[in-house]
């Protein structure tokens, strides 16, 4: 019997040890304000999907978390990390948009209000379970136990006061159909979500370039002192916005010109990238994905002009 129990214990220990260690660190960037930086990579087994910046703000009424990360384990480890900084409870999780690296940690915050713009909430609620299978294939065991947990609440554009921090919420779109940005007026820190990328090529599976550029203009007009992009290092404005705006502007012109010349997608994918963008993280691979996402629209618009 004792041998049997020991055998069971041996089987259980390795299972426990399988939890992926994200080695998350919290960087204090302003009073009460922390960023948990992700890697400038695509999803893979070595990074466990941690390619995203999350953040949190410690208010007198509890902690506000910005995005829950790419998996249940990430969400749990983020919550543990928050517990090393403050003993105040997590009060609210805000999800910036419905891309899986930003919200699949929601399961670790099931006892907390999780809020997003209504479009984001609806998109996560309607996400097909196959989405999880696709990410499992990319990151493997780090996804263990991860389920789709939609936000429980909806936020709208305007002020939001939590304890001693006064936030301004912005309802934008362009990176996706529904992009939330969060300005903390108390500190001047702007969490831009994926409206801003820095030193990492923007992703475009749902992009609308015109709307995205308009969203960047709205962020530029805010009284922010420091910007946390969805991916890449924290930077002051306007530096935090210029690169994404320049890339999107170039993309629009390059894809329109290629369509006008009648190039096919394979030829566009082989196009030389301008020096300013060729050195961005995952440039080549992300540009190829972008051509697949966006080029058909440019080709159709050339056809309809004829
Ligand atoms: Zn993202």
mmCIF file of C-alpha atoms in Angstrom, residues 26-232:
data_model
loop_
_atom_site.group_PDB
_atom_site.id
_atom_site.type_symbol
_atom_site.label_atom_id
_atom_site.label_comp_id
_atom_site.label_asym_id
_atom_site.label_seq_id
_atom_site.Cartn_x
_atom_site.Cartn_y
_atom_site.Cartn_z
ATOM 1 C CA UNK A 26 7.516 43.600 -12.914
ATOM 2 C CA UNK A 27 9.220 46.848 -13.917
ATOM 3 C CA UNK A 28 8.071 49.949 -12.052
ATOM 4 C CA UNK A 29 7.750 52.683 -14.685
ATOM 5 C CA UNK A 30 5.856 55.307 -12.655
ATOM 6 C CA UNK A 31 4.400 55.545 -9.142
ATOM 7 C CA UNK A 32 2.137 52.500 -8.505
ATOM 8 C CA UNK A 33 2.603 51.429 -12.137
ATOM 9 C CA UNK A 34 4.267 48.247 -13.385
ATOM 10 C CA UNK A 35 4.918 46.690 -16.772
ATOM 11 C CA UNK A 36 5.538 42.972 -17.255
ATOM 12 C CA UNK A 37 7.502 42.874 -20.515
ATOM 13 C CA UNK A 38 7.122 40.114 -23.083
ATOM 14 C CA UNK A 39 9.505 38.851 -25.731
ATOM 15 C CA UNK A 40 9.687 40.317 -29.225
ATOM 16 C CA UNK A 41 8.917 36.993 -30.887
ATOM 17 C CA UNK A 42 6.144 34.901 -32.354
ATOM 18 C CA UNK A 43 4.386 32.297 -30.235
ATOM 19 C CA UNK A 44 6.723 29.355 -29.661
ATOM 20 C CA UNK A 45 7.430 26.581 -27.175
ATOM 21 C CA UNK A 46 10.371 28.352 -25.581
ATOM 22 C CA UNK A 47 8.418 31.549 -24.774
ATOM 23 C CA UNK A 48 5.154 29.816 -23.851
ATOM 24 C CA UNK A 49 3.303 32.549 -25.738
ATOM 25 C CA UNK A 50 4.779 35.368 -23.649
ATOM 26 C CA UNK A 51 5.190 37.850 -26.476
ATOM 27 C CA UNK A 52 3.065 40.593 -24.955
ATOM 28 C CA UNK A 53 3.352 43.433 -22.453
ATOM 29 C CA UNK A 54 0.908 43.268 -19.588
ATOM 30 C CA UNK A 55 0.755 45.799 -16.779
ATOM 31 C CA UNK A 56 -0.830 46.684 -13.486
ATOM 32 C CA UNK A 57 -1.577 49.758 -11.391
ATOM 33 C CA UNK A 58 -1.796 49.570 -7.617
ATOM 34 C CA UNK A 59 -4.572 51.924 -6.436
ATOM 35 C CA UNK A 60 -5.905 52.483 -2.934
ATOM 36 C CA UNK A 61 -8.999 50.501 -3.970
ATOM 37 C CA UNK A 62 -7.070 47.522 -5.346
ATOM 38 C CA UNK A 63 -5.071 46.593 -8.406
ATOM 39 C CA UNK A 64 -6.083 47.311 -11.998
ATOM 40 C CA UNK A 65 -4.548 44.790 -14.427
ATOM 41 C CA UNK A 66 -4.101 45.616 -18.110
ATOM 42 C CA UNK A 67 -4.377 42.368 -20.132
ATOM 43 C CA UNK A 68 -4.093 38.879 -18.656
ATOM 44 C CA UNK A 69 -1.522 37.356 -21.037
ATOM 45 C CA UNK A 70 -1.394 34.275 -23.279
ATOM 46 C CA UNK A 71 -2.340 31.341 -21.011
ATOM 47 C CA UNK A 72 -3.844 30.268 -17.705
ATOM 48 C CA UNK A 73 -0.370 29.659 -16.268
ATOM 49 C CA UNK A 74 0.743 33.131 -17.355
ATOM 50 C CA UNK A 75 -2.328 34.644 -15.666
ATOM 51 C CA UNK A 76 -1.617 32.740 -12.442
ATOM 52 C CA UNK A 77 2.034 33.763 -12.451
ATOM 53 C CA UNK A 78 1.071 37.375 -13.171
ATOM 54 C CA UNK A 79 -1.226 37.270 -10.164
ATOM 55 C CA UNK A 80 1.571 35.826 -8.002
ATOM 56 C CA UNK A 81 3.894 38.560 -9.240
ATOM 57 C CA UNK A 82 1.350 41.221 -8.297
ATOM 58 C CA UNK A 83 1.235 39.608 -4.850
ATOM 59 C CA UNK A 84 4.975 40.214 -4.434
ATOM 60 C CA UNK A 85 4.460 43.952 -5.036
ATOM 61 C CA UNK A 86 1.306 44.613 -2.996
ATOM 62 C CA UNK A 87 -1.068 42.800 -0.690
ATOM 63 C CA UNK A 88 -4.034 44.710 -2.108
ATOM 64 C CA UNK A 89 -6.467 42.521 -4.060
ATOM 65 C CA UNK A 90 -6.899 42.630 -7.808
ATOM 66 C CA UNK A 91 -9.948 44.812 -8.322
ATOM 67 C CA UNK A 92 -10.356 44.924 -12.108
ATOM 68 C CA UNK A 93 -8.823 43.353 -15.227
ATOM 69 C CA UNK A 94 -9.108 45.403 -18.426
ATOM 70 C CA UNK A 95 -8.630 43.551 -21.730
ATOM 71 C CA UNK A 96 -7.382 45.804 -24.529
ATOM 72 C CA UNK A 97 -8.502 43.666 -27.472
ATOM 73 C CA UNK A 98 -9.505 40.178 -28.574
ATOM 74 C CA UNK A 99 -6.123 38.752 -29.602
ATOM 75 C CA UNK A 100 -5.266 35.595 -27.662
ATOM 76 C CA UNK A 101 -1.877 36.735 -26.323
ATOM 77 C CA UNK A 102 -3.746 39.477 -24.439
ATOM 78 C CA UNK A 103 -6.636 37.619 -22.801
ATOM 79 C CA UNK A 104 -6.035 33.857 -22.448
ATOM 80 C CA UNK A 105 -4.859 34.420 -18.867
ATOM 81 C CA UNK A 106 -8.429 35.426 -17.897
ATOM 82 C CA UNK A 107 -9.017 32.051 -16.230
ATOM 83 C CA UNK A 108 -6.648 33.076 -13.432
ATOM 84 C CA UNK A 109 -8.921 36.035 -12.606
ATOM 85 C CA UNK A 110 -12.260 34.209 -12.511
ATOM 86 C CA UNK A 111 -13.127 35.771 -9.124
ATOM 87 C CA UNK A 112 -12.467 39.336 -10.338
ATOM 88 C CA UNK A 113 -14.332 41.726 -12.656
ATOM 89 C CA UNK A 114 -12.858 41.373 -16.162
ATOM 90 C CA UNK A 115 -13.982 44.159 -18.475
ATOM 91 C CA UNK A 116 -13.471 45.139 -22.093
ATOM 92 C CA UNK A 117 -15.144 47.178 -24.797
ATOM 93 C CA UNK A 118 -18.351 45.466 -25.899
ATOM 94 C CA UNK A 119 -16.917 44.518 -29.310
ATOM 95 C CA UNK A 120 -13.989 42.816 -27.594
ATOM 96 C CA UNK A 121 -16.247 41.020 -25.104
ATOM 97 C CA UNK A 122 -18.463 39.759 -27.938
ATOM 98 C CA UNK A 123 -15.533 38.601 -30.031
ATOM 99 C CA UNK A 124 -13.979 36.622 -27.174
ATOM 100 C CA UNK A 125 -17.384 35.143 -26.246
ATOM 101 C CA UNK A 126 -17.807 34.032 -29.873
ATOM 102 C CA UNK A 127 -14.252 32.770 -30.405
ATOM 103 C CA UNK A 128 -14.174 29.212 -31.773
ATOM 104 C CA UNK A 129 -12.597 26.566 -29.485
ATOM 105 C CA UNK A 130 -10.317 25.708 -32.452
ATOM 106 C CA UNK A 131 -8.456 28.928 -31.638
ATOM 107 C CA UNK A 132 -7.092 27.234 -28.513
ATOM 108 C CA UNK A 133 -6.012 24.177 -30.527
ATOM 109 C CA UNK A 134 -4.052 26.410 -32.899
ATOM 110 C CA UNK A 135 -2.159 28.038 -30.036
ATOM 111 C CA UNK A 136 -1.557 24.682 -28.327
ATOM 112 C CA UNK A 137 0.177 23.572 -31.508
ATOM 113 C CA UNK A 138 2.463 26.616 -31.374
ATOM 114 C CA UNK A 139 3.325 26.831 -27.672
ATOM 115 C CA UNK A 140 2.625 23.319 -26.354
ATOM 116 C CA UNK A 141 2.296 22.512 -22.662
ATOM 117 C CA UNK A 142 2.412 26.135 -21.500
ATOM 118 C CA UNK A 143 -1.233 26.258 -22.605
ATOM 119 C CA UNK A 144 -2.304 23.429 -20.261
ATOM 120 C CA UNK A 145 -5.670 24.123 -18.646
ATOM 121 C CA UNK A 146 -6.253 27.320 -20.644
ATOM 122 C CA UNK A 147 -9.881 27.932 -21.590
ATOM 123 C CA UNK A 148 -11.723 30.782 -23.285
ATOM 124 C CA UNK A 149 -13.014 33.035 -20.493
ATOM 125 C CA UNK A 150 -14.926 36.030 -21.862
ATOM 126 C CA UNK A 151 -14.914 39.344 -19.987
ATOM 127 C CA UNK A 152 -17.754 39.602 -17.493
ATOM 128 C CA UNK A 153 -18.220 43.349 -17.844
ATOM 129 C CA UNK A 154 -18.246 46.085 -20.448
ATOM 130 C CA UNK A 155 -16.486 49.458 -20.316
ATOM 131 C CA UNK A 156 -17.150 52.423 -22.558
ATOM 132 C CA UNK A 157 -15.126 55.447 -23.546
ATOM 133 C CA UNK A 158 -14.727 58.040 -20.783
ATOM 134 C CA UNK A 159 -13.395 58.513 -17.269
ATOM 135 C CA UNK A 160 -12.988 55.660 -14.796
ATOM 136 C CA UNK A 161 -11.953 56.284 -11.206
ATOM 137 C CA UNK A 162 -10.452 53.432 -9.190
ATOM 138 C CA UNK A 163 -9.294 54.458 -5.721
ATOM 139 C CA UNK A 164 -6.745 57.260 -6.005
ATOM 140 C CA UNK A 165 -6.215 56.871 -9.774
ATOM 141 C CA UNK A 166 -8.262 58.637 -12.423
ATOM 142 C CA UNK A 167 -8.229 56.842 -15.772
ATOM 143 C CA UNK A 168 -9.467 57.882 -19.192
ATOM 144 C CA UNK A 169 -10.652 55.008 -21.386
ATOM 145 C CA UNK A 170 -10.511 55.344 -25.171
ATOM 146 C CA UNK A 171 -12.601 53.224 -27.520
ATOM 147 C CA UNK A 172 -10.551 52.867 -30.701
ATOM 148 C CA UNK A 173 -10.274 50.489 -33.640
ATOM 149 C CA UNK A 174 -7.915 49.762 -36.504
ATOM 150 C CA UNK A 175 -5.622 47.086 -35.074
ATOM 151 C CA UNK A 176 -8.804 45.091 -34.477
ATOM 152 C CA UNK A 177 -12.450 46.117 -34.658
ATOM 153 C CA UNK A 178 -12.332 47.099 -30.994
ATOM 154 C CA UNK A 179 -9.185 48.439 -29.310
ATOM 155 C CA UNK A 180 -9.112 49.854 -25.793
ATOM 156 C CA UNK A 181 -6.434 52.305 -24.682
ATOM 157 C CA UNK A 182 -6.104 53.308 -21.033
ATOM 158 C CA UNK A 183 -4.621 56.639 -19.955
ATOM 159 C CA UNK A 184 -3.865 56.965 -16.259
ATOM 160 C CA UNK A 185 -4.266 60.716 -15.755
ATOM 161 C CA UNK A 186 -2.824 60.383 -12.272
ATOM 162 C CA UNK A 187 0.606 59.325 -13.567
ATOM 163 C CA UNK A 188 0.500 60.194 -17.284
ATOM 164 C CA UNK A 189 1.095 56.568 -18.302
ATOM 165 C CA UNK A 190 -0.815 55.454 -21.390
ATOM 166 C CA UNK A 191 -1.404 51.752 -21.994
ATOM 167 C CA UNK A 192 -1.870 51.846 -25.762
ATOM 168 C CA UNK A 193 -2.620 48.162 -26.368
ATOM 169 C CA UNK A 194 -1.665 47.080 -29.882
ATOM 170 C CA UNK A 195 -2.420 50.468 -31.411
ATOM 171 C CA UNK A 196 1.293 50.998 -30.660
ATOM 172 C CA UNK A 197 4.101 48.533 -31.383
ATOM 173 C CA UNK A 198 7.743 49.471 -30.897
ATOM 174 C CA UNK A 199 10.790 47.726 -32.418
ATOM 175 C CA UNK A 200 8.509 44.790 -33.227
ATOM 176 C CA UNK A 201 6.666 44.521 -36.540
ATOM 177 C CA UNK A 202 2.931 45.225 -36.118
ATOM 178 C CA UNK A 203 0.529 42.309 -36.591
ATOM 179 C CA UNK A 204 -2.370 42.832 -38.955
ATOM 180 C CA UNK A 205 -4.806 39.885 -39.031
ATOM 181 C CA UNK A 206 -7.751 42.248 -38.499
ATOM 182 C CA UNK A 207 -6.158 45.555 -39.397
ATOM 183 C CA UNK A 208 -7.864 48.532 -41.003
ATOM 184 C CA UNK A 209 -4.940 50.807 -41.835
ATOM 185 C CA UNK A 210 -6.948 54.052 -42.119
ATOM 186 C CA UNK A 211 -8.703 53.493 -38.797
ATOM 187 C CA UNK A 212 -5.446 52.453 -37.154
ATOM 188 C CA UNK A 213 -3.712 55.676 -38.259
ATOM 189 C CA UNK A 214 -6.683 57.688 -36.971
ATOM 190 C CA UNK A 215 -6.430 55.863 -33.630
ATOM 191 C CA UNK A 216 -2.736 56.767 -33.397
ATOM 192 C CA UNK A 217 -3.662 60.412 -33.978
ATOM 193 C CA UNK A 218 -6.116 60.254 -31.086
ATOM 194 C CA UNK A 219 -3.417 58.837 -28.810
ATOM 195 C CA UNK A 220 -0.962 61.533 -29.888
ATOM 196 C CA UNK A 221 -3.414 64.187 -28.723
ATOM 197 C CA UNK A 222 -3.513 62.820 -25.144
ATOM 198 C CA UNK A 223 -1.482 64.369 -22.312
ATOM 199 C CA UNK A 224 0.587 61.186 -21.844
ATOM 200 C CA UNK A 225 4.137 61.231 -20.494
ATOM 201 C CA UNK A 226 4.994 57.587 -21.066
ATOM 202 C CA UNK A 227 3.472 54.984 -23.379
ATOM 203 C CA UNK A 228 3.308 51.235 -22.863
ATOM 204 C CA UNK A 229 2.943 49.619 -26.305
ATOM 205 C CA UNK A 230 1.283 46.211 -26.648
ATOM 206 C CA UNK A 231 4.635 44.862 -27.814
ATOM 207 C CA UNK A 232 8.036 46.469 -27.342
#
